[in-house]
Short mmCIF file of C-alpha atoms and ligand atoms in Angstrom, two decimals:
data_model
loop_
_atom_site.label_atom_id
_atom_site.label_comp_id
_atom_site.label_asym_id
_atom_site.label_seq_id
_atom_site.Cartn_x
_atom_site.Cartn_y
_atom_site.Cartn_z
CA UNK A 673 14.67 -16.18 -13.94
CA UNK A 674 12.24 -14.50 -16.01
CA UNK A 675 12.93 -11.18 -17.23
CA UNK A 676 10.38 -8.28 -18.31
CA UNK A 677 11.35 -5.12 -19.98
CA UNK A 678 9.33 -2.36 -20.85
CA UNK A 679 9.21 0.84 -22.61
CA UNK A 680 8.25 2.86 -19.76
CA UNK A 681 7.78 2.77 -16.08
CA UNK A 682 3.80 3.45 -16.72
CA UNK A 683 3.58 0.31 -18.65
CA UNK A 684 5.48 -2.02 -15.97
CA UNK A 685 3.64 -0.83 -13.11
CA UNK A 686 0.58 -1.24 -14.66
CA UNK A 687 1.45 -4.70 -15.87
CA UNK A 688 2.52 -5.63 -12.48
CA UNK A 689 -0.31 -4.05 -10.75
CA UNK A 690 -2.65 -6.48 -12.81
CA UNK A 691 -0.93 -9.08 -12.06
CA UNK A 692 -0.91 -8.77 -8.33
CA UNK A 693 -4.52 -7.93 -8.51
CA UNK A 694 -5.56 -11.17 -10.21
CA UNK A 695 -3.09 -13.11 -7.81
CA UNK A 696 -5.02 -11.65 -4.90
CA UNK A 697 -8.43 -12.42 -6.73
CA UNK A 698 -7.18 -15.99 -7.05
CA UNK A 699 -6.32 -16.61 -3.34
CA UNK A 700 -8.20 -13.82 -0.76
CA UNK A 701 -5.74 -15.53 1.66
CA UNK A 702 -2.55 -14.47 0.11
CA UNK A 703 0.76 -13.43 1.97
CA UNK A 704 2.38 -11.06 0.57
CA UNK A 705 5.96 -9.92 1.10
CA UNK A 706 6.39 -5.95 0.81
CA UNK A 707 9.03 -3.60 0.05
CA UNK A 708 9.59 0.16 0.74
CA UNK A 709 11.69 2.58 -1.05
CA UNK A 710 11.10 4.53 -3.93
CA UNK A 711 10.60 1.96 -6.90
CA UNK A 712 7.22 0.03 -5.52
CA UNK A 713 5.79 3.60 -4.52
CA UNK A 714 3.72 3.67 -8.35
CA UNK A 715 3.17 -0.13 -7.89
CA UNK A 716 1.08 0.89 -4.71
CA UNK A 717 -0.37 3.72 -6.36
CA UNK A 718 -1.87 1.52 -9.06
CA UNK A 719 -2.86 -1.14 -6.29
CA UNK A 720 -5.09 1.66 -4.82
CA UNK A 721 -6.61 2.68 -7.98
CA UNK A 722 -7.27 -0.88 -8.76
CA UNK A 723 -9.29 -1.34 -5.14
CA UNK A 724 -11.05 1.20 -5.76
CA UNK A 725 -12.30 0.65 -8.92
CA UNK A 726 -12.46 -3.04 -9.30
CA UNK A 727 -13.00 -3.75 -5.66
CA UNK A 728 -10.05 -5.82 -4.90
CA UNK A 729 -10.30 -6.66 -1.30
CA UNK A 730 -7.60 -6.99 0.90
CA UNK A 731 -9.65 -7.96 4.03
CA UNK A 732 -7.68 -11.50 4.17
CA UNK A 733 -4.64 -10.59 2.95
CA UNK A 734 -1.78 -10.78 5.33
CA UNK A 735 1.73 -8.36 4.94
CA UNK A 736 5.02 -9.14 5.63
CA UNK A 737 7.56 -6.22 5.00
CA UNK A 738 11.46 -6.84 4.26
CA UNK A 739 12.94 -4.29 6.67
CA UNK A 740 12.87 -1.53 9.06
CA UNK A 741 15.33 1.44 10.08
CA UNK A 742 16.76 0.53 13.67
CA UNK A 743 16.62 3.83 16.16
CA UNK A 744 13.68 6.22 14.68
CA UNK A 745 11.16 6.28 17.40
CA UNK A 746 7.51 4.77 16.68
CA UNK A 747 5.66 7.03 14.40
CA UNK A 748 8.76 8.61 12.66
CA UNK A 749 8.01 10.07 9.79
CA UNK A 750 10.52 8.21 7.78
CA UNK A 751 10.12 4.66 9.73
CA UNK A 752 8.63 2.17 7.15
CA UNK A 753 5.75 1.38 9.08
CA UNK A 754 4.86 5.27 8.90
CA UNK A 755 5.67 5.09 4.76
CA UNK A 756 3.43 1.86 4.24
CA UNK A 757 0.90 3.14 6.04
CA UNK A 758 0.55 6.28 4.22
CA UNK A 759 1.66 5.22 0.83
CA UNK A 760 -0.19 1.78 0.84
CA UNK A 761 -2.27 0.60 3.81
CA UNK A 762 -4.54 3.43 4.71
CA UNK A 763 -6.06 3.43 1.16
CA UNK A 764 -7.27 -0.02 1.10
CA UNK A 765 -9.72 -2.37 3.05
CA UNK A 766 -6.53 -4.27 5.03
CA UNK A 767 -6.78 -4.82 8.67
CA UNK A 768 -3.59 -3.07 9.88
CA UNK A 769 -2.93 -6.38 12.32
CA UNK A 770 -2.67 -8.55 9.41
CA UNK A 771 0.61 -6.12 8.23
CA UNK A 772 3.76 -6.82 9.86
CA UNK A 773 7.14 -4.96 9.58
CA UNK A 774 9.95 -6.03 12.09
CA UNK A 775 9.83 -3.26 14.79
CA UNK A 776 13.22 -1.00 14.70
CA UNK A 777 12.11 0.50 18.03
CA UNK A 778 11.83 -2.14 20.40
CA UNK A 779 14.57 -2.78 23.05
CA UNK A 780 15.30 -6.43 22.71
CA UNK A 781 15.99 -6.78 19.07
CA UNK A 782 17.62 -10.22 18.90
CA UNK A 783 14.18 -10.78 20.18
CA UNK A 784 12.46 -8.91 17.80
CA UNK A 785 14.53 -10.93 14.94
CA UNK A 786 13.10 -14.06 16.91
CA UNK A 787 9.63 -13.13 16.84
CA UNK A 788 9.76 -12.21 13.11
CA UNK A 789 11.50 -15.14 11.99
CA UNK A 790 8.32 -17.43 14.17
CA UNK A 791 6.10 -15.27 12.02
CA UNK A 792 7.46 -16.13 8.48
CA UNK A 793 7.86 -19.70 9.50
CA UNK A 794 4.30 -19.85 10.07
CA UNK A 795 3.28 -17.69 7.07
CA UNK A 796 4.96 -18.60 4.15
CA UNK A 797 5.31 -15.41 1.60
CA UNK A 798 3.72 -16.21 -1.51
CA UNK A 799 5.04 -13.25 -3.56
CA UNK A 800 7.69 -11.23 -2.40
CA UNK A 801 8.38 -8.43 -3.67
CA UNK A 802 11.92 -6.79 -3.87
CA UNK A 803 13.67 -3.23 -4.85
CA UNK A 804 17.27 -3.56 -5.39
CA UNK A 805 20.24 -1.51 -4.07
CA UNK A 806 22.65 0.08 -6.65
CA UNK A 807 25.11 -2.09 -4.54
CA UNK A 808 22.72 -5.10 -5.33
CA UNK A 809 21.48 -5.27 -1.71
CA UNK A 810 17.97 -7.17 -1.16
CA UNK A 811 16.27 -6.15 1.53
CA UNK A 812 19.21 -4.43 3.64
CA UNK A 813 21.32 -7.12 2.90
CA UNK A 814 24.25 -5.40 1.87
CA UNK A 815 27.26 -7.16 -0.19
CA UNK A 816 29.02 -9.68 2.06
CA UNK A 817 26.28 -10.64 3.79
CA UNK A 818 25.31 -14.56 4.31
CA UNK A 819 23.03 -16.51 1.78
CA UNK A 820 21.33 -18.47 4.60
CA UNK A 821 20.74 -15.75 7.14
CA UNK A 822 17.15 -15.59 8.78
CA UNK A 823 16.03 -12.15 10.10
CA UNK A 824 19.03 -9.79 11.45
CA UNK A 825 20.26 -6.82 12.77
CA UNK A 826 22.81 -5.20 10.20
CA UNK A 827 25.11 -2.18 9.68
CA UNK A 828 24.02 -0.36 6.50
CA UNK A 829 26.74 0.41 3.77
CA UNK A 830 27.73 3.96 3.03
CA UNK A 831 26.41 3.58 -0.33
CA UNK A 832 22.82 2.72 1.29
CA UNK A 833 22.82 5.75 3.71
CA UNK A 834 24.06 8.08 0.85
CA UNK A 835 20.79 6.48 -1.79
CA UNK A 836 18.29 7.19 1.39
CA UNK A 837 19.95 11.01 2.63
CA UNK A 838 17.15 11.87 0.21
CA UNK A 839 14.78 11.26 2.71
CA UNK A 840 16.17 12.80 5.99
CA UNK A 841 17.19 16.37 6.59
CA UNK A 842 21.20 15.44 6.70
CA UNK A 843 23.34 12.34 7.05
CA UNK A 844 23.45 12.94 10.56
CA UNK A 845 19.67 11.81 10.77
CA UNK A 846 20.14 8.79 8.44
CA UNK A 847 20.29 5.39 10.73
CA UNK A 848 23.36 3.43 10.60
CA UNK A 849 21.38 0.18 11.49
CA UNK A 850 18.35 -1.89 10.05
CA UNK A 851 16.39 -5.38 11.43
CA UNK A 852 15.61 -6.78 7.70
CA UNK A 853 14.45 -10.36 6.82
CA UNK A 854 17.80 -12.26 5.87
CA UNK A 855 18.38 -13.73 2.35
CA UNK A 856 17.67 -16.84 3.82
CA UNK A 857 14.40 -15.60 4.41
CA UNK A 858 13.44 -14.27 1.47
CA UNK A 859 14.31 -17.36 -0.41
CA UNK A 860 11.96 -19.17 1.42
CA UNK A 861 8.88 -17.54 -0.61
CA UNK A 862 7.10 -19.13 -3.52
CA UNK A 863 7.51 -16.73 -5.47
CA UNK A 864 9.62 -13.65 -6.27
CA UNK A 865 9.43 -10.20 -7.81
CA UNK A 866 12.00 -7.79 -7.78
CA UNK A 867 11.73 -4.43 -9.75
CA UNK A 868 14.18 -1.97 -10.91
CA UNK A 869 13.79 1.44 -12.65
CA UNK A 870 16.32 4.10 -13.59
CA UNK A 871 19.54 3.67 -14.92
CA UNK A 872 21.04 4.22 -11.14
CA UNK A 873 20.31 0.16 -11.10
CA UNK A 874 21.63 -0.68 -14.61
CA UNK A 875 24.85 -2.29 -13.32
CA UNK A 876 23.13 -4.06 -9.99
CA UNK A 877 20.75 -5.51 -12.54
CA UNK A 878 23.63 -6.78 -15.02
CA UNK A 879 25.54 -8.12 -12.34
CA UNK A 880 22.56 -10.10 -10.84
CA UNK A 881 21.49 -11.65 -14.13
CA UNK A 882 24.44 -12.41 -15.99
CA UNK A 883 27.02 -12.47 -13.07
CA UNK A 884 28.38 -15.25 -10.70
CA UNK A 885 26.30 -15.91 -8.20
CA UNK A 886 28.12 -14.23 -5.07
CA UNK A 887 27.86 -12.62 -1.50
CA UNK A 888 29.69 -9.49 -3.28
CA UNK A 889 26.26 -9.05 -5.29
CA UNK A 890 23.19 -10.31 -2.43
CA UNK A 891 20.83 -10.28 -5.75
CA UNK A 892 22.41 -12.33 -7.41
CA UNK A 893 21.44 -15.44 -5.48
CA UNK A 894 18.27 -14.97 -6.85
CA UNK A 895 19.38 -17.09 -9.97
CA UNK A 896 19.74 -19.83 -7.69
CA UNK A 897 15.69 -19.52 -6.98
CA UNK A 898 12.81 -21.33 -9.15
CA UNK A 899 10.11 -18.70 -9.29
CA UNK A 900 11.63 -15.43 -9.85
CA UNK A 901 10.47 -12.52 -12.10
CA UNK A 902 12.60 -9.41 -12.76
CA UNK A 903 10.61 -6.38 -14.03
CA UNK A 904 12.65 -3.72 -15.45
CA UNK A 905 12.60 -0.51 -17.39
CA UNK A 906 14.45 0.47 -19.90
CA UNK A 907 16.94 2.65 -18.05
CA UNK A 908 17.76 -0.67 -15.48
CA UNK A 909 18.02 -2.69 -18.14
CA UNK A 910 20.40 -1.08 -20.50
CA UNK A 911 23.35 -3.04 -19.61
CA UNK A 912 22.11 -6.43 -20.39
CA UNK A 913 23.86 -8.14 -23.14
CA UNK A 914 20.44 -9.63 -24.37
C1 F6R P 49 13.33 -1.36 0.97
C2 F6R P 49 14.42 -2.34 0.75
C3 F6R P 49 15.37 -1.74 0.04
C4 F6R P 49 14.99 -1.13 -1.43
C5 F6R P 49 16.49 -0.71 -1.95
C6 F6R P 49 15.84 0.11 -3.26
O1 F6R P 49 12.27 -2.83 1.95
O2 F6R P 49 14.50 -3.22 1.14
O3 F6R P 49 16.20 -2.99 -0.47
O4 F6R P 49 14.53 -1.57 -2.06
O5 F6R P 49 17.60 0.21 -1.10
O6 F6R P 49 15.64 1.42 -2.69
P1 F6R P 49 14.83 2.38 -3.47
O7 F6R P 49 13.61 1.57 -4.75
O8 F6R P 49 14.57 3.53 -2.89
O9 F6R P 49 15.83 2.60 -4.82
#
């Protein structure tokens, strides 16, 4: 694991966006695994700026998001599809048909998980972007998840619902289940980039990097992947021993 620590979030996301921009220019047909949540928003903003200023093109890029809530109707403003369109896809020259997010609104969710796995089998992800939950979940793989699972339907941990209630009017509206790439699917990416900012992620980051590999800390399995980079601001890195 390579760990990069920045004085400010601004420096972190400028540097990371630069690396993404280079990777896309080097491989215009790159397969990008993407994440939602608050953490990567500044990255998407920097990439939009880069697309406008430096003409980095996404015409041949394919994207694969980690996860989606179950039960929100299509077009719901908090669905991850709406989020990705609004925050990123609508501002770059990507073909929306090349943007993939598992659906949480179809009837047959088992079939949807199967479909998403087949898609991922055909399209190995070059760079998988990850945020991390305060309980060290990655995607929506909560503590206790198996390390070898493919796309699955999961119950959200109460801690995760608490963390995400800020996006909804009240707790009753926060979905209780989600569809997510499994940890096994995530580990198939050629390279994994995990980003964490803020003090609230410090403990999860310490356990991920310095703790034992255990299903109690889902992100700890990243220690076993050969190409992982972790990007932290001061807050998220504050409990690391070195
Ligand atoms: C999002 C995802 C989640 C988030 C995590 C952190 O697609 O899979 O694992 O990355 O919950 O969320 P934020 O960034 O909002 O703290």
